[in-house]
PDB file of C-alpha atoms in Angstrom:
ATOM      1  CA  TYR K 525      24.488  74.378   9.291  1.00 77.00           C
ATOM      2  CA  GLN K 526      21.280  72.760  10.415  1.00 79.00           C
ATOM      3  CA  TYR K 527      19.894  70.462   7.730  1.00 81.00           C
ATOM      4  CA  PRO K 528      17.665  67.355   7.716  1.00 85.00           C
ATOM      5  CA  LEU K 529      19.488  64.176   8.766  1.00 89.00           C
ATOM      6  CA  MET K 530      17.956  62.172   5.924  1.00 93.00           C
ATOM      7  CA  PHE K 531      19.275  64.690   3.390  1.00 91.00           C
ATOM      8  CA  GLY K 532      22.800  64.252   4.756  1.00 90.00           C
ATOM      9  CA  LEU K 533      22.566  60.456   4.721  1.00 93.00           C
ATOM     10  CA  ILE K 534      21.271  60.391   1.144  1.00 96.00           C
ATOM     11  CA  LEU K 535      23.999  62.783  -0.018  1.00 95.00           C
ATOM     12  CA  ALA K 536      26.728  60.745   1.695  1.00 92.00           C
ATOM     13  CA  PHE K 537      25.404  57.475   0.266  1.00 93.00           C
ATOM     14  CA  CYS K 538      25.171  58.857  -3.281  1.00 96.00           C
ATOM     15  CA  TRP K 539      28.640  60.404  -3.147  1.00 94.00           C
ATOM     16  CA  CYS K 540      30.208  57.221  -1.765  1.00 91.00           C
ATOM     17  CA  SER K 541      28.431  55.086  -4.375  1.00 93.00           C
ATOM     18  CA  LEU K 542      29.556  57.316  -7.242  1.00 94.00           C
ATOM     19  CA  VAL K 543      33.188  57.218  -6.105  1.00 90.00           C
ATOM     20  CA  CYS K 544      33.171  53.432  -5.661  1.00 91.00           C
ATOM     21  CA  CYS K 545      31.397  52.729  -8.950  1.00 92.00           C
ATOM     22  CA  SER K 546      33.630  55.118 -10.891  1.00 92.00           C
ATOM     23  CA  ARG K 547      36.757  53.250  -9.786  1.00 87.00           C
ATOM     24  CA  ILE K 548      35.285  49.974 -11.057  1.00 91.00           C
ATOM     25  CA  TYR K 549      33.966  51.535 -14.281  1.00 91.00           C
ATOM     26  CA  MET K 550      37.348  53.100 -15.085  1.00 87.00           C
ATOM     27  CA  GLY K 551      39.079  49.777 -14.452  1.00 85.00           C
ATOM     28  CA  MET K 552      41.222  51.256 -11.685  1.00 80.00           C
ATOM     29  CA  HIS K 553      40.088  48.803  -8.989  1.00 85.00           C
ATOM     30  CA  SER K 554      38.219  45.548  -8.631  1.00 90.00           C
ATOM     31  CA  ILE K 555      35.051  45.082  -6.593  1.00 92.00           C
ATOM     32  CA  LEU K 556      37.137  43.465  -3.852  1.00 94.00           C
ATOM     33  CA  ASP K 557      39.458  46.508  -3.841  1.00 91.00           C
ATOM     34  CA  VAL K 558      36.494  48.825  -3.373  1.00 92.00           C
ATOM     35  CA  ILE K 559      35.020  46.740  -0.557  1.00 93.00           C
ATOM     36  CA  ALA K 560      38.386  46.596   1.215  1.00 94.00           C
ATOM     37  CA  GLY K 561      38.841  50.346   0.755  1.00 90.00           C
ATOM     38  CA  PHE K 562      35.366  51.046   2.124  1.00 90.00           C
ATOM     39  CA  LEU K 563      36.021  48.943   5.234  1.00 94.00           C
ATOM     40  CA  TYR K 564      39.453  50.531   5.637  1.00 92.00           C
ATOM     41  CA  ALA K 565      37.865  53.991   5.489  1.00 90.00           C
ATOM     42  CA  ILE K 566      35.492  53.008   8.317  1.00 92.00           C
ATOM     43  CA  LEU K 567      38.485  51.820  10.366  1.00 95.00           C
ATOM     44  CA  ILE K 568      40.280  55.133   9.775  1.00 92.00           C
ATOM     45  CA  LEU K 569      37.144  57.029  10.824  1.00 91.00           C
ATOM     46  CA  VAL K 570      36.839  55.031  14.054  1.00 94.00           C
ATOM     47  CA  VAL K 571      40.510  55.595  14.953  1.00 93.00           C
ATOM     48  CA  PHE K 572      40.845  59.265  14.030  1.00 91.00           C
ATOM     49  CA  HIS K 573      37.393  60.666  14.830  1.00 92.00           C
ATOM     50  CA  PRO K 574      38.119  61.035  18.592  1.00 93.00           C
ATOM     51  CA  VAL K 575      41.291  63.070  17.883  1.00 93.00           C
ATOM     52  CA  VAL K 576      40.175  65.031  14.816  1.00 91.00           C
ATOM     53  CA  ASP K 577      39.794  68.274  16.799  1.00 90.00           C
ATOM     54  CA  LEU K 578      43.273  67.834  18.270  1.00 93.00           C
ATOM     55  CA  ILE K 579      44.778  67.302  14.814  1.00 91.00           C
ATOM     56  CA  ASP K 580      42.862  70.255  13.400  1.00 90.00           C
ATOM     57  CA  ASN K 581      44.040  72.492  16.235  1.00 91.00           C
ATOM     58  CA  PHE K 582      47.640  71.389  15.627  1.00 92.00           C
ATOM     59  CA  ASN K 583      47.394  72.122  11.894  1.00 91.00           C
ATOM     60  CA  LEU K 584      46.008  75.589  12.542  1.00 91.00           C
ATOM     61  CA  THR K 585      48.012  76.814  15.515  1.00 91.00           C
ATOM     62  CA  TYR K 586      51.412  75.084  15.615  1.00 93.00           C
ATOM     63  CA  LYS K 587      54.146  77.303  14.210  1.00 91.00           C
ATOM     64  CA  TYR K 588      55.879  74.609  12.175  1.00 93.00           C
ATOM     65  CA  ALA K 589      52.736  72.728  11.158  1.00 93.00           C
ATOM     66  CA  PRO K 590      53.079  73.529   7.411  1.00 94.00           C
ATOM     67  CA  LEU K 591      56.606  72.099   7.339  1.00 94.00           C
ATOM     68  CA  ILE K 592      55.468  68.911   9.082  1.00 94.00           C
ATOM     69  CA  ILE K 593      52.377  68.598   6.882  1.00 93.00           C
ATOM     70  CA  ILE K 594      54.323  69.014   3.633  1.00 93.00           C
ATOM     71  CA  SER K 595      57.080  66.621   4.731  1.00 93.00           C
ATOM     72  CA  LEU K 596      54.648  63.932   5.920  1.00 92.00           C
ATOM     73  CA  HIS K 597      52.501  64.041   2.794  1.00 90.00           C
ATOM     74  CA  LEU K 598      55.548  64.042   0.542  1.00 88.00           C
ATOM     75  CA  ALA K 599      57.015  61.051   2.376  1.00 89.00           C
ATOM     76  CA  LEU K 600      53.752  59.153   1.950  1.00 87.00           C
ATOM     77  CA  GLY K 601      53.813  60.025  -1.750  1.00 82.00           C
ATOM     78  CA  ILE K 602      57.347  58.677  -2.164  1.00 82.00           C
ATOM     79  CA  PHE K 603      56.363  55.512  -0.309  1.00 81.00           C
ATOM     80  CA  SER K 604      53.367  54.960  -2.582  1.00 73.00           C
ATOM     81  CA  PHE K 605      55.594  55.084  -5.652  1.00 69.00           C
ATOM     82  CA  THR K 606      57.821  52.296  -4.307  1.00 67.00           C
ATOM     83  CA  LEU K 607      54.990  49.787  -3.806  1.00 56.00           C
ATOM     84  CA  ASP K 608      55.015  48.409  -7.343  1.00 57.00           C
ATOM     85  CA  THR K 609      55.595  49.374 -10.952  1.00 61.00           C
ATOM     86  CA  TRP K 610      54.151  52.558 -12.399  1.00 60.00           C
ATOM     87  CA  SER K 611      50.407  52.920 -12.634  1.00 67.00           C
ATOM     88  CA  THR K 612      47.959  55.795 -12.710  1.00 70.00           C
ATOM     89  CA  SER K 613      46.969  54.969  -9.126  1.00 74.00           C
ATOM     90  CA  ARG K 614      50.410  56.101  -7.962  1.00 78.00           C
ATOM     91  CA  GLY K 615      49.844  59.486  -9.555  1.00 80.00           C
ATOM     92  CA  ASP K 616      46.346  59.706  -8.081  1.00 84.00           C
ATOM     93  CA  THR K 617      47.787  59.044  -4.633  1.00 85.00           C
ATOM     94  CA  ALA K 618      50.360  61.817  -5.006  1.00 87.00           C
ATOM     95  CA  GLN K 619      47.607  64.107  -6.281  1.00 91.00           C
ATOM     96  CA  ILE K 620      45.403  63.455  -3.235  1.00 92.00           C
ATOM     97  CA  LEU K 621      48.323  63.902  -0.825  1.00 93.00           C
ATOM     98  CA  GLY K 622      49.401  67.131  -2.497  1.00 94.00           C
ATOM     99  CA  CYS K 623      45.889  68.564  -2.449  1.00 95.00           C
ATOM    100  CA  GLY K 624      45.509  67.615   1.218  1.00 94.00           C
ATOM    101  CA  ALA K 625      48.796  69.315   2.105  1.00 95.00           C
ATOM    102  CA  GLY K 626      47.785  72.444   0.198  1.00 96.00           C
ATOM    103  CA  VAL K 627      44.388  72.637   1.905  1.00 95.00           C
ATOM    104  CA  ALA K 628      45.971  72.191   5.355  1.00 94.00           C
ATOM    105  CA  CYS K 629      48.624  74.852   4.674  1.00 95.00           C
ATOM    106  CA  GLY K 630      46.013  77.247   3.303  1.00 94.00           C
ATOM    107  CA  SER K 631      43.893  76.781   6.419  1.00 93.00           C
ATOM    108  CA  HIS K 632      46.968  77.432   8.578  1.00 94.00           C
ATOM    109  CA  VAL K 633      47.711  80.708   6.773  1.00 94.00           C
ATOM    110  CA  ASN K 634      44.071  81.795   7.097  1.00 92.00           C
ATOM    111  CA  TYR K 635      44.162  81.153  10.832  1.00 91.00           C
ATOM    112  CA  ILE K 636      47.503  82.891  11.387  1.00 91.00           C
ATOM    113  CA  LEU K 637      46.340  85.974   9.461  1.00 91.00           C
ATOM    114  CA  GLY K 638      42.909  85.919  11.111  1.00 87.00           C
ATOM    115  CA  LEU K 639      41.133  85.882   7.760  1.00 84.00           C
ATOM    116  CA  GLN K 640      38.574  83.153   8.414  1.00 69.00           C
ATOM    117  CA  LEU K 641      37.439  82.761  11.982  1.00 66.00           C
ATOM    118  CA  ASP K 642      34.920  80.171  13.135  1.00 71.00           C
ATOM    119  CA  PRO K 643      31.538  81.552  14.223  1.00 76.00           C
ATOM    120  CA  PRO K 644      31.019  81.821  18.001  1.00 79.00           C
ATOM    121  CA  PRO K 645      29.740  78.564  19.559  1.00 79.00           C
ATOM    122  CA  HIS K 646      26.518  80.206  20.778  1.00 82.00           C
ATOM    123  CA  THR K 647      25.515  80.952  17.165  1.00 82.00           C
ATOM    124  CA  LEU K 648      25.659  77.282  16.131  1.00 83.00           C
ATOM    125  CA  PRO K 649      24.024  75.526  14.427  1.00 82.00           C
ATOM    126  CA  LEU K 650      23.547  78.023  11.625  1.00 81.00           C
ATOM    127  CA  SER K 651      20.303  77.946   9.693  1.00 79.00           C
ATOM    128  CA  LEU K 652      20.239  77.826   5.907  1.00 75.00           C
ATOM    129  CA  SER K 653      19.301  81.167   4.387  1.00 75.00           C
ATOM    130  CA  SER K 654      16.396  81.386   1.972  1.00 80.00           C
ATOM    131  CA  LEU K 655      17.315  80.963  -1.684  1.00 81.00           C
ATOM    132  CA  THR K 656      16.858  84.234  -3.561  1.00 88.00           C
ATOM    133  CA  VAL K 657      17.882  85.320  -7.042  1.00 90.00           C
ATOM    134  CA  THR K 658      20.708  87.405  -5.556  1.00 88.00           C
ATOM    135  CA  VAL K 659      22.036  84.554  -3.422  1.00 87.00           C
ATOM    136  CA  PHE K 660      21.809  82.123  -6.347  1.00 90.00           C
ATOM    137  CA  GLY K 661      23.550  84.565  -8.677  1.00 92.00           C
ATOM    138  CA  LYS K 662      26.383  85.140  -6.225  1.00 92.00           C
ATOM    139  CA  ALA K 663      26.788  81.391  -5.728  1.00 91.00           C
ATOM    140  CA  ILE K 664      27.055  80.777  -9.478  1.00 94.00           C
ATOM    141  CA  LEU K 665      29.488  83.690  -9.880  1.00 95.00           C
ATOM    142  CA  ARG K 666      31.644  82.404  -7.023  1.00 94.00           C
ATOM    143  CA  LEU K 667      31.642  78.943  -8.593  1.00 95.00           C
ATOM    144  CA  LEU K 668      32.680  80.212 -12.023  1.00 96.00           C
ATOM    145  CA  ILE K 669      35.424  82.502 -10.709  1.00 96.00           C
ATOM    146  CA  GLY K 670      36.730  79.844  -8.323  1.00 95.00           C
ATOM    147  CA  VAL K 671      36.864  77.147 -11.004  1.00 96.00           C
ATOM    148  CA  ILE K 672      38.642  79.486 -13.440  1.00 97.00           C
ATOM    149  CA  VAL K 673      41.280  80.429 -10.854  1.00 96.00           C
ATOM    150  CA  LEU K 674      41.877  76.793  -9.916  1.00 97.00           C
ATOM    151  CA  LEU K 675      42.133  75.720 -13.563  1.00 97.00           C
ATOM    152  CA  LEU K 676      44.610  78.509 -14.302  1.00 97.00           C
ATOM    153  CA  THR K 677      46.626  77.478 -11.247  1.00 96.00           C
ATOM    154  CA  LYS K 678      46.684  73.870 -12.423  1.00 95.00           C
ATOM    155  CA  VAL K 679      47.712  74.744 -15.991  1.00 95.00           C
ATOM    156  CA  ALA K 680      50.443  77.137 -14.860  1.00 96.00           C
ATOM    157  CA  MET K 681      51.934  74.699 -12.356  1.00 95.00           C
ATOM    158  CA  LYS K 682      51.773  71.809 -14.839  1.00 92.00           C
ATOM    159  CA  LYS K 683      53.677  73.792 -17.464  1.00 92.00           C
ATOM    160  CA  ALA K 684      56.289  74.728 -14.874  1.00 93.00           C
ATOM    161  CA  THR K 685      56.805  71.525 -12.894  1.00 93.00           C
ATOM    162  CA  ILE K 686      57.079  68.873 -15.629  1.00 91.00           C
ATOM    163  CA  PRO K 687      59.881  70.571 -17.631  1.00 91.00           C
ATOM    164  CA  LEU K 688      61.640  71.548 -14.410  1.00 92.00           C
ATOM    165  CA  ALA K 689      61.542  68.006 -13.029  1.00 90.00           C
ATOM    166  CA  CYS K 690      62.814  66.623 -16.348  1.00 91.00           C
ATOM    167  CA  LYS K 691      65.651  69.133 -16.332  1.00 90.00           C
ATOM    168  CA  VAL K 692      66.630  68.508 -12.705  1.00 90.00           C
ATOM    169  CA  PHE K 693      66.671  64.713 -13.073  1.00 88.00           C
ATOM    170  CA  ARG K 694      67.993  64.800 -16.678  1.00 88.00           C
ATOM    171  CA  ILE K 695      65.039  62.982 -18.159  1.00 87.00           C
ATOM    172  CA  PRO K 696      64.150  63.541 -21.842  1.00 86.00           C
ATOM    173  CA  HIS K 697      60.899  65.470 -22.073  1.00 78.00           C
ATOM    174  CA  ASP K 698      60.239  65.103 -25.792  1.00 80.00           C
ATOM    175  CA  ASP K 699      57.606  62.497 -24.923  1.00 81.00           C
ATOM    176  CA  VAL K 700      55.808  63.967 -21.898  1.00 82.00           C
ATOM    177  CA  ARG K 701      53.606  60.899 -21.469  1.00 81.00           C
ATOM    178  CA  ARG K 702      56.640  58.647 -21.200  1.00 83.00           C
ATOM    179  CA  ALA K 703      58.489  61.068 -18.937  1.00 83.00           C
ATOM    180  CA  ARG K 704      55.560  61.156 -16.526  1.00 82.00           C
ATOM    181  CA  GLN K 705      55.885  57.419 -15.994  1.00 78.00           C
ATOM    182  CA  ARG K 706      59.050  58.171 -14.028  1.00 83.00           C
ATOM    183  CA  MET K 707      58.612  58.801 -10.326  1.00 82.00           C
ATOM    184  CA  GLU K 708      61.063  61.722 -10.497  1.00 85.00           C
ATOM    185  CA  VAL K 709      58.646  63.553 -12.797  1.00 88.00           C
ATOM    186  CA  GLU K 710      55.176  62.374 -11.850  1.00 86.00           C
ATOM    187  CA  LEU K 711      55.539  62.805  -8.074  1.00 87.00           C
ATOM    188  CA  PRO K 712      56.773  66.449  -8.134  1.00 90.00           C
ATOM    189  CA  TYR K 713      54.273  67.346 -10.848  1.00 91.00           C
ATOM    190  CA  ARG K 714      51.265  65.893  -9.053  1.00 91.00           C
ATOM    191  CA  TYR K 715      52.314  66.927  -5.562  1.00 92.00           C
ATOM    192  CA  ILE K 716      53.320  70.523  -6.315  1.00 94.00           C
ATOM    193  CA  THR K 717      50.563  71.218  -8.843  1.00 95.00           C
ATOM    194  CA  TYR K 718      47.687  69.943  -6.730  1.00 96.00           C
ATOM    195  CA  GLY K 719      49.283  71.288  -3.568  1.00 95.00           C
ATOM    196  CA  MET K 720      49.012  74.745  -5.108  1.00 97.00           C
ATOM    197  CA  VAL K 721      45.442  73.993  -6.223  1.00 97.00           C
ATOM    198  CA  GLY K 722      44.520  73.080  -2.637  1.00 96.00           C
ATOM    199  CA  PHE K 723      46.286  76.171  -1.279  1.00 97.00           C
ATOM    200  CA  SER K 724      44.500  78.395  -3.800  1.00 96.00           C
ATOM    201  CA  LEU K 725      41.178  76.829  -2.862  1.00 95.00           C
ATOM    202  CA  MET K 726      41.595  77.652   0.825  1.00 94.00           C
ATOM    203  CA  PHE K 727      43.522  80.943   0.718  1.00 94.00           C
ATOM    204  CA  ILE K 728      43.847  82.676  -2.656  1.00 94.00           C
ATOM    205  CA  VAL K 729      40.276  82.209  -3.912  1.00 95.00           C
ATOM    206  CA  PRO K 730      38.619  83.334  -0.619  1.00 92.00           C
ATOM    207  CA  CYS K 731      40.906  86.392  -0.572  1.00 92.00           C
ATOM    208  CA  LEU K 732      39.835  87.166  -4.133  1.00 93.00           C
ATOM    209  CA  PHE K 733      36.171  86.834  -3.162  1.00 92.00           C
ATOM    210  CA  HIS K 734      36.727  89.205  -0.245  1.00 89.00           C
ATOM    211  CA  PHE K 735      38.488  91.721  -2.513  1.00 90.00           C
ATOM    212  CA  ILE K 736      35.689  91.799  -5.111  1.00 91.00           C
ATOM    213  CA  GLY K 737      32.866  91.702  -2.539  1.00 87.00           C
ATOM    214  CA  LEU K 738      31.656  88.112  -3.018  1.00 86.00           C
ATOM    215  CA  SER K 739      32.466  86.814   0.465  1.00 79.00           C
TER     216      SER K 739
END
């Protein structure tokens, strides 16, 4: 979409600032951690930006891409849990990796089934449509339905994965909070639950919108 450059810069700055400040406010990271993370993110952008289209094409078109994506993200999650003792940051890492894997797999399924095709290059950039009552109403309705579906997905997967992980690894689940401090419970719970949330976001929710005429 074609939008003013200044609007994009302001939005990016505000979003980045909120994320950085929230980590400090919640006591999850120090100021030095945030600065290092910000610089590291720039380094990642410089390295991966030239090959982002190649990676995206691989994720969408390669037959075994979902298997590779899931395995790679899961391996990174296991590695993050071995860095030090338990902390909420370990769970956050598994959550991010799981969501990323779910989004990538959902995009792959969309592409394979031909459900969401990119617009032809000659039609780009798209212009923003005028905001009408109908458009605003549909946007709000899509938001509400999408959030409800994602919340239901999260609740259902949480209720299924934590007891299952405790049973498989023979961990007492009387105290769920204590059980979740074990890697054998927290990693599957976070990874599977938010993997399904990411998959629902990219595949299930858009299919639902198409079915009820809100695409």
